[in-house]
Amino acid sequence: MAVKAHIAEGGGIIRGAEARIPEKIVARLSMYRRILRDDPEGMPDTVFSHRLAALTGGTAAQVRRDLMILGVTGSTSRGYDVRDLLQKIGQALDEPGGQNACLVGVGNLGRAILSYFETRHPRLTIRAAFDIDPAVTGRVIHGCRCRSVDTLEQVVRDEGITVGVITVPGDQAQGVADRLVQAGVTGLLNFAPRPVRAPHSVYVEDMDITASMEKVAYFARRR
Amino acid sequence: MAVKAHIAEGGGIIRGAEARIPEKIVARLSMYRRILRDDPEGMPDTVFSHRLAALTGGTAAQVRRDLMILGVTGSTSRGYDVRDLLQKIGQALDEPGGQNACLVGVGNLGRAILSYFETRHPRLTIRAAFDIDPAVTGRVIHGCRCRSVDTLEQVVRDEGITVGVITVPGDQAQGVADRLVQAGVTGLLNFAPRPVRAPHSVYVEDMDITASMEKVAYFARRR
DNA sequence: ACATGTGAAGTTATTCACAGCC
DNA sequence: GGCTGTGAATAACTTCACATGT
């Protein structure tokens, strides 16, 4: 059960938290962490793979695989030590100095996301929100100060923001994305019903709600 | 370039729109359709794979693969006929008689989704929204009538609703999911920050916004 | 020249299944 | 008995590369 070494593209050897973790696994690790923290019966001391699987809708084997790449190791009689697990997940996912994000478009969707992040994530904080509507700029919504989009470049640079969340109407999404990238953001989470393009150096995740809806409708019929 | 037949798990032969299409491809087909309909320069007559790829952030080869399974066939000089393409996508994704959905939780997120669907999708309609707050029940929000959750089972049955969208706080998500399933829904789209469980006969998609955010933050660092 | 259609290859993700341990 | 750790098998998804058609 030694810590497994992974071979990186370059040929170099990288261990544990240093290795690049596949997308889906990153998402699940984030989920495991939240599930454990939010457990209604208080955070347990230890957890079995099949319990985590049941809580997250996966399989026990998948959970074990995911945890394997972190180098966490469980006991056959007690499962995984939750404290250790959380520490290893944090080590893998979090930037030690923390990361800053901003959100553009303080409509219903933007407000919903701001409220999700109001209970401050220690290592990932939404530092600013931007809108064009003077009715919201200047206000503090869900604990986040809203400013005019005119100040976007300035604020992104000053606050060291590396992640941008786009919750504007579809026809403005690409323009906002371009400005965010120009200002130095390297990750984009786009909720507009239209994919955005960015240079290869920027990671883009499009959350297409309409497409998800149609996907669910499609598979809802095939069961 | 004959229409390819697909072999189903059972061993039977299934053609074109009858075959079960993989998840990611369903999502992209939905995206292609919306992109073509919403083209700012008006809907083109024909489109090349590389143009669709640029618009959706994929590759030309991937677009061709996706379209291949629909049995659409393009011309080497003009690309794909958009009318034909849309018709084939509809045939693959849409239930001919239409499908009905409902949404539970008319907060900021729920309202955002209702407004996305206000411009009525012909084949997938949100027929009802539910909430516990008497301030919203009885009102029409973004074209959708809001009712008390007490009437959920009744309305789901009466309106023939097969898809449920969950936009309630995390601690109520599982309870809502159970009630929807009990009432006969076979597809769930869950936005609560906690995965929901359902029987195998129900298709569940969890859209974990927090996990997506952490995923973007993670990959934003590694570029 | 340039685009499609598609085997073949490559990559990533999931599941199986079982040895070893408590 | 039930659980972890993991090689091996399988499945899902993407890219390559090129024959073919215009």
Coordinates of C-alpha atoms in Angstrom, one line a residue, chain A residues 17-24 26-27 30-31 33-35 38 40 54-58 92-95 99 101 108-109 111-113 116-117 121 124 126 142 162-163 165 186-189 191-195 197 200-203 205-223, chain B residues 17-24 26-27 30-31 33-35 38 40 54-58 92-95 99 101 108-109 111-113 116-117 121 124 126 142 162-163 165 186-189 191-195 197 200-203 205-223:
Chain A
A17 CA -1.3 15.9 -4.5
E18 CA 1.1 17.2 -7.1
A19 CA -0.3 15.0 -9.9
R20 CA -3.0 16.3 -12.2
I21 CA -6.3 14.8 -11.1
P22 CA -8.9 13.9 -13.8
E23 CA -11.9 16.3 -14.0
K24 CA -14.6 14.0 -12.8
V26 CA -11.9 16.5 -8.8
A27 CA -15.7 17.1 -8.8
S30 CA -15.2 18.2 -3.7
M31 CA -18.5 16.4 -3.2
R33 CA -15.7 16.8 1.3
R34 CA -18.9 18.7 1.5
I35 CA -20.9 15.6 2.3
D38 CA -22.5 18.7 6.2
P40 CA -26.7 15.9 9.5
A54 CA -24.6 5.9 -1.0
L55 CA -24.4 9.5 0.0
T56 CA -23.1 10.6 -3.3
G57 CA -24.8 8.3 -5.7
G58 CA -21.7 6.4 -6.8
A92 CA -5.2 18.1 -3.4
L93 CA -7.8 20.6 -4.3
D94 CA -7.0 23.8 -2.5
E95 CA -4.5 26.5 -3.2
Q99 CA -8.1 31.7 -4.5
A101 CA -13.3 34.6 -7.8
N108 CA -31.6 35.7 -10.2
L109 CA -28.9 33.2 -11.0
R111 CA -27.8 36.0 -6.6
A112 CA -28.4 32.3 -6.1
I113 CA -24.7 31.6 -6.5
Y116 CA -24.3 29.5 -1.9
F117 CA -20.9 31.1 -1.3
H121 CA -15.4 28.9 1.8
L124 CA -12.2 30.0 -2.5
I126 CA -16.1 35.4 -4.4
H142 CA -25.4 38.1 0.0
T162 CA -8.3 34.0 -11.0
V163 CA -11.8 32.6 -11.5
V165 CA -18.4 33.1 -13.0
T186 CA -7.5 31.6 -15.9
G187 CA -10.8 29.7 -15.1
L188 CA -14.3 30.4 -16.3
L189 CA -17.6 29.0 -15.1
F191 CA -24.0 29.6 -17.0
A192 CA -25.1 31.5 -20.0
P193 CA -27.0 29.4 -22.5
R194 CA -24.2 29.7 -25.0
P195 CA -20.7 28.2 -24.8
R197 CA -14.5 30.4 -26.2
H200 CA -6.1 27.1 -24.3
S201 CA -4.5 28.6 -21.3
V202 CA -7.9 29.2 -19.8
Y203 CA -10.0 26.4 -18.3
E205 CA -16.7 25.0 -17.9
D206 CA -20.0 25.6 -19.5
M207 CA -23.0 24.7 -17.4
D208 CA -25.7 24.4 -20.0
I209 CA -28.9 24.2 -18.0
T210 CA -31.1 23.8 -21.0
A211 CA -29.0 21.0 -22.4
S212 CA -29.1 19.3 -19.0
M213 CA -32.8 19.6 -18.9
E214 CA -33.1 18.0 -22.3
K215 CA -30.7 15.3 -21.3
V216 CA -32.8 14.4 -18.2
A217 CA -36.0 14.5 -20.3
Y218 CA -34.4 12.2 -22.9
F219 CA -33.3 9.6 -20.3
A220 CA -36.4 9.9 -18.3
R221 CA -38.2 8.4 -21.2
R222 CA -35.8 5.5 -21.6
R223 CA -36.4 3.7 -18.4
Chain B
A17 CA -33.3 7.6 -33.5
E18 CA -34.4 4.4 -31.7
A19 CA -30.9 3.7 -30.4
R20 CA -29.9 4.8 -26.9
I21 CA -27.6 7.7 -27.4
P22 CA -24.7 8.3 -24.9
E23 CA -25.1 11.0 -22.3
K24 CA -22.6 13.4 -23.5
V26 CA -27.3 14.0 -26.0
A27 CA -26.1 17.1 -24.3
S30 CA -29.1 19.7 -27.6
M31 CA -26.4 22.4 -27.8
R33 CA -29.7 22.7 -32.0
R34 CA -29.9 25.7 -29.8
I35 CA -26.8 27.2 -31.4
D38 CA -30.0 31.2 -32.0
P40 CA -27.1 35.9 -34.4
A54 CA -16.0 26.5 -33.1
L55 CA -19.4 27.6 -31.9
T56 CA -19.6 24.9 -29.3
G57 CA -16.0 24.6 -28.2
G58 CA -15.5 21.1 -29.6
A92 CA -33.7 11.7 -31.7
L93 CA -34.2 13.9 -28.6
D94 CA -37.9 14.9 -28.5
E95 CA -40.9 12.9 -27.4
Q99 CA -43.0 16.2 -22.2
A101 CA -41.7 19.2 -16.2
N108 CA -33.6 32.9 -7.0
L109 CA -32.3 29.8 -8.7
R111 CA -36.8 31.9 -11.0
A112 CA -33.7 31.9 -13.1
I113 CA -34.6 28.5 -14.6
Y116 CA -34.9 30.3 -19.3
F117 CA -37.9 28.2 -20.1
H121 CA -39.8 25.0 -25.7
L124 CA -40.5 20.3 -23.1
I126 CA -42.4 23.5 -17.2
H142 CA -42.1 34.0 -15.6
T162 CA -42.3 13.2 -16.0
V163 CA -39.4 15.5 -15.2
V165 CA -36.3 20.1 -11.3
T186 CA -38.8 9.4 -14.0
G187 CA -36.2 12.1 -14.4
L188 CA -34.7 14.5 -11.8
L189 CA -32.5 17.5 -12.3
F191 CA -29.5 21.8 -8.1
A192 CA -29.4 21.4 -4.4
P193 CA -25.9 21.2 -3.0
R194 CA -26.4 17.6 -2.0
P195 CA -26.9 14.6 -4.3
R197 CA -30.9 9.2 -4.3
H200 CA -32.6 2.8 -10.7
S201 CA -35.7 3.4 -12.8
V202 CA -35.3 7.1 -12.3
Y203 CA -32.6 9.1 -14.1
E205 CA -28.6 14.5 -12.8
D206 CA -27.0 16.4 -10.0
M207 CA -25.8 19.8 -10.9
D208 CA -23.4 20.6 -8.2
I209 CA -22.6 24.2 -8.5
T210 CA -20.1 24.3 -5.7
A211 CA -18.2 21.3 -7.0
S212 CA -18.1 22.8 -10.5
M213 CA -16.7 26.0 -8.9
E214 CA -14.0 24.1 -7.1
K215 CA -13.2 22.2 -10.3
V216 CA -12.7 25.4 -12.2
A217 CA -10.6 26.8 -9.4
Y218 CA -8.4 23.6 -9.4
F219 CA -7.8 23.6 -13.2
A220 CA -7.4 27.4 -13.3
R221 CA -4.3 26.9 -11.3
R222 CA -2.8 24.2 -13.4
R223 CA -2.4 26.1 -16.7

